[in-house]
Structure formats: C-alpha cells, structure tokens
PDB file of C-alpha atoms in Angstrom:
ATOM      1  CA  GLY D 131       0.000   0.000   0.000  1.00  0.00           C
ATOM      2  CA  ALA D 132       0.932   3.655  -0.171  1.00  0.00           C
ATOM      3  CA  GLY D 133       3.427   4.916   2.336  1.00  0.00           C
ATOM      4  CA  VAL D 134       3.771   8.296   3.985  1.00  0.00           C
ATOM      5  CA  SER D 135       4.093  11.064   1.457  1.00  0.00           C
ATOM      6  CA  GLN D 136       5.388  14.579   1.933  1.00  0.00           C
ATOM      7  CA  SER D 137       5.357  17.652  -0.216  1.00  0.00           C
ATOM      8  CA  PRO D 138       7.178  19.521  -1.458  1.00  0.00           C
ATOM      9  CA  SER D 139      10.251  17.329  -1.622  1.00  0.00           C
ATOM     10  CA  ASN D 140      12.481  20.399  -1.749  1.00  0.00           C
ATOM     11  CA  LYS D 141      11.812  23.997  -0.813  1.00  0.00           C
ATOM     12  CA  VAL D 142      14.101  26.984  -1.146  1.00  0.00           C
ATOM     13  CA  THR D 143      12.877  30.175   0.452  1.00  0.00           C
ATOM     14  CA  GLU D 144      14.167  33.545   1.498  1.00  0.00           C
ATOM     15  CA  LYS D 145      14.685  34.502   5.100  1.00  0.00           C
ATOM     16  CA  GLY D 146      11.529  36.012   6.534  1.00  0.00           C
ATOM     17  CA  LYS D 147       9.089  34.164   4.285  1.00  0.00           C
ATOM     18  CA  ASP D 148       6.495  31.683   5.552  1.00  0.00           C
ATOM     19  CA  VAL D 149       6.509  28.049   4.401  1.00  0.00           C
ATOM     20  CA  GLU D 150       4.003  25.214   4.619  1.00  0.00           C
ATOM     21  CA  LEU D 151       5.046  21.595   4.599  1.00  0.00           C
ATOM     22  CA  ARG D 152       2.504  18.844   4.015  1.00  0.00           C
ATOM     23  CA  CYS D 153       2.326  15.253   5.223  1.00  0.00           C
ATOM     24  CA  ASP D 154      -0.063  12.519   4.096  1.00  0.00           C
ATOM     25  CA  PRO D 155       0.141   9.600   6.529  1.00  0.00           C
ATOM     26  CA  ILE D 156      -0.614   5.969   5.832  1.00  0.00           C
ATOM     27  CA  SER D 157      -4.379   5.405   5.762  1.00  0.00           C
ATOM     28  CA  GLY D 158      -5.644   4.282   9.149  1.00  0.00           C
ATOM     29  CA  HIS D 159      -2.632   5.554  11.077  1.00  0.00           C
ATOM     30  CA  THR D 160      -4.100   7.822  13.705  1.00  0.00           C
ATOM     31  CA  ALA D 161      -0.731   8.816  15.185  1.00  0.00           C
ATOM     32  CA  LEU D 162       1.367  11.310  13.252  1.00  0.00           C
ATOM     33  CA  TYR D 163       4.768  12.790  14.140  1.00  0.00           C
ATOM     34  CA  TRP D 164       6.955  15.585  12.848  1.00  0.00           C
ATOM     35  CA  TYR D 165      10.721  15.483  13.261  1.00  0.00           C
ATOM     36  CA  ARG D 166      13.532  17.707  12.040  1.00  0.00           C
ATOM     37  CA  GLN D 167      17.027  16.674  11.005  1.00  0.00           C
ATOM     38  CA  ARG D 168      19.697  19.260  10.470  1.00  0.00           C
ATOM     39  CA  LEU D 169      22.615  18.373   8.205  1.00  0.00           C
ATOM     40  CA  GLY D 170      24.820  15.717   9.787  1.00  0.00           C
ATOM     41  CA  GLN D 171      22.778  15.596  12.964  1.00  0.00           C
ATOM     42  CA  GLY D 172      20.225  13.336  14.597  1.00  0.00           C
ATOM     43  CA  LEU D 173      16.459  13.618  14.505  1.00  0.00           C
ATOM     44  CA  GLU D 174      14.717  16.163  16.723  1.00  0.00           C
ATOM     45  CA  PHE D 175      11.121  15.543  17.705  1.00  0.00           C
ATOM     46  CA  LEU D 176       8.827  18.485  16.965  1.00  0.00           C
ATOM     47  CA  ILE D 177       5.174  17.539  17.540  1.00  0.00           C
ATOM     48  CA  TYR D 178       2.861  14.554  17.807  1.00  0.00           C
ATOM     49  CA  PHE D 179      -0.784  14.165  16.806  1.00  0.00           C
ATOM     50  CA  GLN D 180      -3.217  11.564  18.023  1.00  0.00           C
ATOM     51  CA  GLY D 181      -6.170  11.964  15.728  1.00  0.00           C
ATOM     52  CA  ASN D 182      -6.613  15.698  15.219  1.00  0.00           C
ATOM     53  CA  SER D 183      -5.330  16.744  18.615  1.00  0.00           C
ATOM     54  CA  ALA D 184      -1.739  17.475  19.491  1.00  0.00           C
ATOM     55  CA  PRO D 185      -1.127  16.398  23.087  1.00  0.00           C
ATOM     56  CA  ASP D 186       2.612  17.024  22.848  1.00  0.00           C
ATOM     57  CA  LYS D 187       3.956  20.165  21.223  1.00  0.00           C
ATOM     58  CA  SER D 188       7.028  20.268  23.401  1.00  0.00           C
ATOM     59  CA  GLY D 189       9.483  19.914  20.568  1.00  0.00           C
ATOM     60  CA  LEU D 190       8.405  22.956  18.581  1.00  0.00           C
ATOM     61  CA  PRO D 191      11.487  25.220  18.749  1.00  0.00           C
ATOM     62  CA  SER D 192       9.666  28.558  18.779  1.00  0.00           C
ATOM     63  CA  ASP D 193       6.278  30.179  18.303  1.00  0.00           C
ATOM     64  CA  ARG D 194       7.125  30.592  14.619  1.00  0.00           C
ATOM     65  CA  PHE D 195       6.412  26.888  14.255  1.00  0.00           C
ATOM     66  CA  SER D 196       2.872  25.520  14.224  1.00  0.00           C
ATOM     67  CA  ALA D 197       1.142  22.411  12.949  1.00  0.00           C
ATOM     68  CA  GLU D 198      -2.364  21.235  12.380  1.00  0.00           C
ATOM     69  CA  ARG D 199      -4.059  18.085  11.323  1.00  0.00           C
ATOM     70  CA  THR D 200      -7.520  17.721   9.813  1.00  0.00           C
ATOM     71  CA  GLY D 201      -9.739  14.722   9.270  1.00  0.00           C
ATOM     72  CA  GLU D 202      -7.291  12.470  11.074  1.00  0.00           C
ATOM     73  CA  SER D 203      -5.305  12.542   7.882  1.00  0.00           C
ATOM     74  CA  VAL D 204      -3.260  15.310   6.311  1.00  0.00           C
ATOM     75  CA  SER D 205      -1.033  17.422   8.505  1.00  0.00           C
ATOM     76  CA  THR D 206       0.590  20.749   7.733  1.00  0.00           C
ATOM     77  CA  LEU D 207       3.675  22.147   9.447  1.00  0.00           C
ATOM     78  CA  THR D 208       3.951  25.904   9.075  1.00  0.00           C
ATOM     79  CA  ILE D 209       7.077  27.928   9.719  1.00  0.00           C
ATOM     80  CA  GLN D 210       6.550  31.672   9.848  1.00  0.00           C
ATOM     81  CA  ARG D 211       9.277  34.243   9.223  1.00  0.00           C
ATOM     82  CA  THR D 212      11.808  31.574   8.347  1.00  0.00           C
ATOM     83  CA  GLN D 213      15.374  31.901   9.576  1.00  0.00           C
ATOM     84  CA  GLN D 214      18.524  30.333   8.196  1.00  0.00           C
ATOM     85  CA  GLU D 215      18.730  27.983  11.179  1.00  0.00           C
ATOM     86  CA  ASP D 216      15.403  26.489  10.077  1.00  0.00           C
ATOM     87  CA  SER D 217      17.215  24.869   7.142  1.00  0.00           C
ATOM     88  CA  ALA D 218      16.845  21.124   7.637  1.00  0.00           C
ATOM     89  CA  VAL D 219      15.035  18.047   6.441  1.00  0.00           C
ATOM     90  CA  TYR D 220      11.555  17.899   7.941  1.00  0.00           C
ATOM     91  CA  LEU D 221      10.354  14.344   8.355  1.00  0.00           C
ATOM     92  CA  CYS D 222       6.847  13.116   8.982  1.00  0.00           C
ATOM     93  CA  ALA D 223       6.005   9.677  10.344  1.00  0.00           C
ATOM     94  CA  SER D 224       2.811   7.839  11.160  1.00  0.00           C
ATOM     95  CA  SER D 225       1.875   4.807  13.187  1.00  0.00           C
ATOM     96  CA  LEU D 226      -1.033   2.758  14.410  1.00  0.00           C
ATOM     97  CA  PRO D 227      -2.205   3.820  17.875  1.00  0.00           C
ATOM     98  CA  ASP D 228      -1.147   0.551  19.478  1.00  0.00           C
ATOM     99  CA  ARG D 229       2.220   0.374  17.750  1.00  0.00           C
ATOM    100  CA  VAL D 230       3.551   3.815  18.490  1.00  0.00           C
ATOM    101  CA  LYS D 231       7.202   2.916  18.242  1.00  0.00           C
ATOM    102  CA  THR D 232       6.743   1.278  14.843  1.00  0.00           C
ATOM    103  CA  GLN D 233       6.706   4.474  12.865  1.00  0.00           C
ATOM    104  CA  TYR D 234       6.753   4.761   9.104  1.00  0.00           C
ATOM    105  CA  PHE D 235       8.594   7.765   7.757  1.00  0.00           C
ATOM    106  CA  GLY D 236       8.038   9.816   4.661  1.00  0.00           C
ATOM    107  CA  PRO D 237      10.897  10.900   2.383  1.00  0.00           C
ATOM    108  CA  GLY D 238      11.091  14.307   4.018  1.00  0.00           C
ATOM    109  CA  THR D 239      11.025  17.898   2.821  1.00  0.00           C
ATOM    110  CA  ARG D 240      14.418  19.502   2.382  1.00  0.00           C
ATOM    111  CA  LEU D 241      14.082  23.150   3.384  1.00  0.00           C
ATOM    112  CA  LEU D 242      16.784  25.657   2.555  1.00  0.00           C
ATOM    113  CA  VAL D 243      16.426  29.182   3.861  1.00  0.00           C
ATOM    114  CA  LEU D 244      18.673  31.660   2.095  1.00  0.00           C
TER     115      LEU D 244
ATOM    116  CA  ASP Y 122      13.768   5.413  27.406  1.00  0.00           C
ATOM    117  CA  ALA Y 123      16.731   3.226  28.257  1.00  0.00           C
ATOM    118  CA  LYS Y 124      20.205   4.435  27.350  1.00  0.00           C
ATOM    119  CA  THR Y 125      21.881   2.564  24.526  1.00  0.00           C
ATOM    120  CA  THR Y 126      25.472   1.899  23.494  1.00  0.00           C
ATOM    121  CA  GLN Y 127      26.320   0.994  19.915  1.00  0.00           C
ATOM    122  CA  PRO Y 128      29.649   0.929  18.065  1.00  0.00           C
ATOM    123  CA  ASN Y 129      30.166   4.068  15.998  1.00  0.00           C
ATOM    124  CA  SER Y 130      30.888   2.138  12.828  1.00  0.00           C
ATOM    125  CA  MET Y 131      31.267  -1.330  11.401  1.00  0.00           C
ATOM    126  CA  GLU Y 132      32.447  -2.660   8.069  1.00  0.00           C
ATOM    127  CA  SER Y 133      31.348  -5.652   6.075  1.00  0.00           C
ATOM    128  CA  ASN Y 134      31.806  -7.176   2.669  1.00  0.00           C
ATOM    129  CA  GLU Y 135      28.909  -7.814   0.359  1.00  0.00           C
ATOM    130  CA  GLU Y 136      27.236 -11.207   0.772  1.00  0.00           C
ATOM    131  CA  GLU Y 137      28.654 -11.653   4.287  1.00  0.00           C
ATOM    132  CA  PRO Y 138      26.562 -11.736   7.484  1.00  0.00           C
ATOM    133  CA  VAL Y 139      26.624  -8.682   9.730  1.00  0.00           C
ATOM    134  CA  HIS Y 140      25.973  -8.647  13.448  1.00  0.00           C
ATOM    135  CA  LEU Y 141      25.180  -5.185  14.846  1.00  0.00           C
ATOM    136  CA  PRO Y 142      25.261  -5.111  18.655  1.00  0.00           C
ATOM    137  CA  CYS Y 143      23.419  -2.834  21.049  1.00  0.00           C
ATOM    138  CA  ASN Y 144      23.700  -2.616  24.824  1.00  0.00           C
ATOM    139  CA  HIS Y 145      20.629  -1.406  26.696  1.00  0.00           C
ATOM    140  CA  SER Y 146      21.366  -2.431  30.256  1.00  0.00           C
ATOM    141  CA  THR Y 147      18.763  -0.083  31.804  1.00  0.00           C
ATOM    142  CA  ILE Y 148      15.886  -1.466  29.786  1.00  0.00           C
ATOM    143  CA  SER Y 149      12.694  -2.025  31.756  1.00  0.00           C
ATOM    144  CA  GLY Y 150      10.774  -5.281  31.746  1.00  0.00           C
ATOM    145  CA  THR Y 151       8.029  -4.074  29.418  1.00  0.00           C
ATOM    146  CA  ASP Y 152      10.195  -2.179  26.951  1.00  0.00           C
ATOM    147  CA  TYR Y 153      10.355  -3.403  23.394  1.00  0.00           C
ATOM    148  CA  ILE Y 154      13.559  -3.137  21.369  1.00  0.00           C
ATOM    149  CA  HIS Y 155      13.067  -1.437  18.030  1.00  0.00           C
ATOM    150  CA  TRP Y 156      15.661  -1.142  15.280  1.00  0.00           C
ATOM    151  CA  TYR Y 157      15.598   1.499  12.588  1.00  0.00           C
ATOM    152  CA  ARG Y 158      18.045   2.358   9.847  1.00  0.00           C
ATOM    153  CA  GLN Y 159      18.630   5.506   7.854  1.00  0.00           C
ATOM    154  CA  LEU Y 160      20.011   5.203   4.358  1.00  0.00           C
ATOM    155  CA  PRO Y 161      21.885   8.193   2.946  1.00  0.00           C
ATOM    156  CA  SER Y 162      19.579  11.101   2.133  1.00  0.00           C
ATOM    157  CA  GLN Y 163      16.470   9.210   3.236  1.00  0.00           C
ATOM    158  CA  GLY Y 164      14.170   9.153   6.226  1.00  0.00           C
ATOM    159  CA  PRO Y 165      14.536   6.452   8.863  1.00  0.00           C
ATOM    160  CA  GLU Y 166      13.158   3.037   8.008  1.00  0.00           C
ATOM    161  CA  TYR Y 167      11.689   0.580  10.489  1.00  0.00           C
ATOM    162  CA  VAL Y 168      13.607  -2.696  10.473  1.00  0.00           C
ATOM    163  CA  ILE Y 169      12.394  -4.976  13.238  1.00  0.00           C
ATOM    164  CA  HIS Y 170      11.315  -5.079  16.864  1.00  0.00           C
ATOM    165  CA  GLY Y 171      11.002  -7.622  19.641  1.00  0.00           C
ATOM    166  CA  LEU Y 172      10.359  -8.071  23.335  1.00  0.00           C
ATOM    167  CA  THR Y 173      11.938 -11.297  24.547  1.00  0.00           C
ATOM    168  CA  SER Y 174      12.064 -13.918  21.852  1.00  0.00           C
ATOM    169  CA  ASN Y 175      14.256 -13.746  18.791  1.00  0.00           C
ATOM    170  CA  VAL Y 176      12.426 -12.346  15.781  1.00  0.00           C
ATOM    171  CA  ASN Y 177      12.812 -12.751  12.056  1.00  0.00           C
ATOM    172  CA  ASN Y 178      11.397 -10.814   9.144  1.00  0.00           C
ATOM    173  CA  ARG Y 179      12.270 -10.324   5.516  1.00  0.00           C
ATOM    174  CA  MET Y 180      14.816  -7.642   6.326  1.00  0.00           C
ATOM    175  CA  ALA Y 181      16.700  -9.007   9.300  1.00  0.00           C
ATOM    176  CA  SER Y 182      16.756 -11.090  12.457  1.00  0.00           C
ATOM    177  CA  LEU Y 183      16.824  -9.785  15.998  1.00  0.00           C
ATOM    178  CA  ALA Y 184      18.555 -11.789  18.696  1.00  0.00           C
ATOM    179  CA  ILE Y 185      17.720 -10.652  22.220  1.00  0.00           C
ATOM    180  CA  ALA Y 186      19.887 -11.720  25.148  1.00  0.00           C
ATOM    181  CA  GLU Y 187      18.202 -13.740  27.857  1.00  0.00           C
ATOM    182  CA  ASP Y 188      18.641 -10.902  30.381  1.00  0.00           C
ATOM    183  CA  ARG Y 189      17.446  -8.408  27.715  1.00  0.00           C
ATOM    184  CA  LYS Y 190      20.342  -6.080  28.437  1.00  0.00           C
ATOM    185  CA  SER Y 191      21.628  -6.390  24.919  1.00  0.00           C
ATOM    186  CA  SER Y 192      20.437  -7.308  21.458  1.00  0.00           C
ATOM    187  CA  THR Y 193      21.971  -7.977  18.066  1.00  0.00           C
ATOM    188  CA  LEU Y 194      20.560  -7.090  14.687  1.00  0.00           C
ATOM    189  CA  ILE Y 195      21.594  -9.683  12.132  1.00  0.00           C
ATOM    190  CA  LEU Y 196      21.718  -9.043   8.414  1.00  0.00           C
ATOM    191  CA  HIS Y 197      22.212 -12.480   6.929  1.00  0.00           C
ATOM    192  CA  ARG Y 198      23.796 -11.370   3.660  1.00  0.00           C
ATOM    193  CA  ALA Y 199      24.817  -7.743   3.457  1.00  0.00           C
ATOM    194  CA  THR Y 200      24.198  -5.888   0.236  1.00  0.00           C
ATOM    195  CA  LEU Y 201      25.447  -2.487  -0.845  1.00  0.00           C
ATOM    196  CA  ARG Y 202      21.943  -1.176  -0.184  1.00  0.00           C
ATOM    197  CA  ASP Y 203      22.309  -2.087   3.489  1.00  0.00           C
ATOM    198  CA  ALA Y 204      24.909   0.643   3.976  1.00  0.00           C
ATOM    199  CA  ALA Y 205      23.177   2.910   6.464  1.00  0.00           C
ATOM    200  CA  VAL Y 206      23.172   4.109  10.064  1.00  0.00           C
ATOM    201  CA  TYR Y 207      21.453   1.575  12.305  1.00  0.00           C
ATOM    202  CA  TYR Y 208      19.729   2.625  15.525  1.00  0.00           C
ATOM    203  CA  CYS Y 209      18.417   0.488  18.370  1.00  0.00           C
ATOM    204  CA  ILE Y 210      15.642   2.171  20.349  1.00  0.00           C
ATOM    205  CA  PRO Y 211      14.285   0.491  23.485  1.00  0.00           C
ATOM    206  CA  GLY Y 212      11.056   1.723  25.007  1.00  0.00           C
ATOM    207  CA  PRO Y 213       7.355   1.116  25.526  1.00  0.00           C
ATOM    208  CA  ASN Y 214       5.220   0.395  22.514  1.00  0.00           C
ATOM    209  CA  THR Y 215       2.020   1.936  23.843  1.00  0.00           C
ATOM    210  CA  GLY Y 216       0.976   5.413  24.796  1.00  0.00           C
ATOM    211  CA  PHE Y 217       2.617   8.360  23.092  1.00  0.00           C
ATOM    212  CA  GLN Y 218       6.191   7.586  22.193  1.00  0.00           C
ATOM    213  CA  LYS Y 219       8.475   9.837  20.239  1.00  0.00           C
ATOM    214  CA  LEU Y 220      11.480   8.068  18.796  1.00  0.00           C
ATOM    215  CA  VAL Y 221      14.771   9.100  20.361  1.00  0.00           C
ATOM    216  CA  PHE Y 222      17.595   8.294  17.995  1.00  0.00           C
ATOM    217  CA  GLY Y 223      21.059   7.973  19.502  1.00  0.00           C
ATOM    218  CA  THR Y 224      24.205   8.107  17.409  1.00  0.00           C
ATOM    219  CA  GLY Y 225      23.712   4.622  15.942  1.00  0.00           C
ATOM    220  CA  THR Y 226      26.169   2.430  14.054  1.00  0.00           C
ATOM    221  CA  ARG Y 227      27.270   3.445  10.588  1.00  0.00           C
ATOM    222  CA  LEU Y 228      27.531   0.258   8.515  1.00  0.00           C
ATOM    223  CA  LEU Y 229      29.889   0.353   5.540  1.00  0.00           C
ATOM    224  CA  VAL Y 230      29.493  -2.404   2.953  1.00  0.00           C
ATOM    225  CA  SER Y 231      32.241  -3.071   0.450  1.00  0.00           C
ATOM    226  CA  PRO Y 232      31.747  -4.887  -2.868  1.00  0.00           C
TER     227      PRO Y 232
END
C-alpha cells in the first residue's frame, strides 16, 4: 500500500518568508509525528498528533512553528518568518495507535532558507 | 527510554553476514527493542522489533539476550543497499512515544 508522502520534496525560500510543509500519513494511522534533522545531525522531535489533537507540542522550537491536522489525515507544518537555522530536512512519520514505536517515515522535505 | 550503546561504525563485505550489537542495560521489563536504519539522504526506516524472543522478518533477524540487556541485529547477507546508520531504540510500545535516535552504528558495505 501507499506509504507516507510529503510535499514539497524540496523547498528553497528567502529569510523572513512563511513556508508550509505537508504530510499525508498511511491510511488508518491515527498517530502522526513531525521530526527535524539538520545536516549531519540526529532527529529532533517536533510535535505529535493523536487523531486531530496534538497532546505534545514540546518539541516545537519557537512560536514561529505551528502544525495542524484535519480529518485524522493530512497534517501541515507551518514555519513563519523563516530563519537560516530552520534549514533542515523535515520528516513526517505515522503509526497505528497501538504500535507507536513502529513508525513509518516519509521521504522528508528539504528546506533551505537563504 | 533506556540508554543505549552501539559501536560508531562497522564494516562488512557484500554477501557476508553482519551482526550489529546494542547494549541497553537499563531497559525495563516491558520495553520493546526497536531497530531502525537511515540510508543516505532518506528518512529512517523501520527494520524490526522484539520483546523477549528472537524475531525474524524479511529484512533481518533480531537476537535478544536472555537478560534483555543487549540485542543484536543480524543481516544475513549484506548488500550495498544495506549501507546505512542503524539505531536500536528500546522503550514502551504503547501510549505516546516519540522516537529518540542515539548516534547509531554506521555500517559500511564493500563490494
């Protein structure tokens, strides 16, 4: 079946602009996660959704970052007033609610802020 | 989550078996052991998980020590495509669980 998809695959933007990153999880996966990976570094957890609610937003690095999920499906990560340090690969993953450590990752969105 | 210790890197030749060790001595009794890998320029990929018994799937085998303080991911015949960073991640498999990736083991596979 279809895996997790993310769009766009690459995004180049200018400092100060807003960007929206999209994630389509595997059908039936009610848990959805956003992570960030800077070049040469490990994954950083950003936010988790269970259904449409986000019980854990602790990883969002600043109030410029926000995320929403609708219809227990698509999620959008929005970064306002992008900064150069936001340059990274943004990864989305989804899982079944009873298998929360078996997460399936999308290919990521490579964001470059100039 | 339990702390983990993995070798920084390992090397293998194509077609040979590879045993990737992980120490997780502080693992709790109900924690599962998950393994993920990350190929170059790709997102992490789930490999296998287990609780107590050894597990096999189409990608790999997982051998779990009797005291559960260590485990070994076994690739039976390494291919060039298996070159990746491999992470072992112990922890519960229910309730909200973010994945915490350590430094992992970088596996190099030579033709």
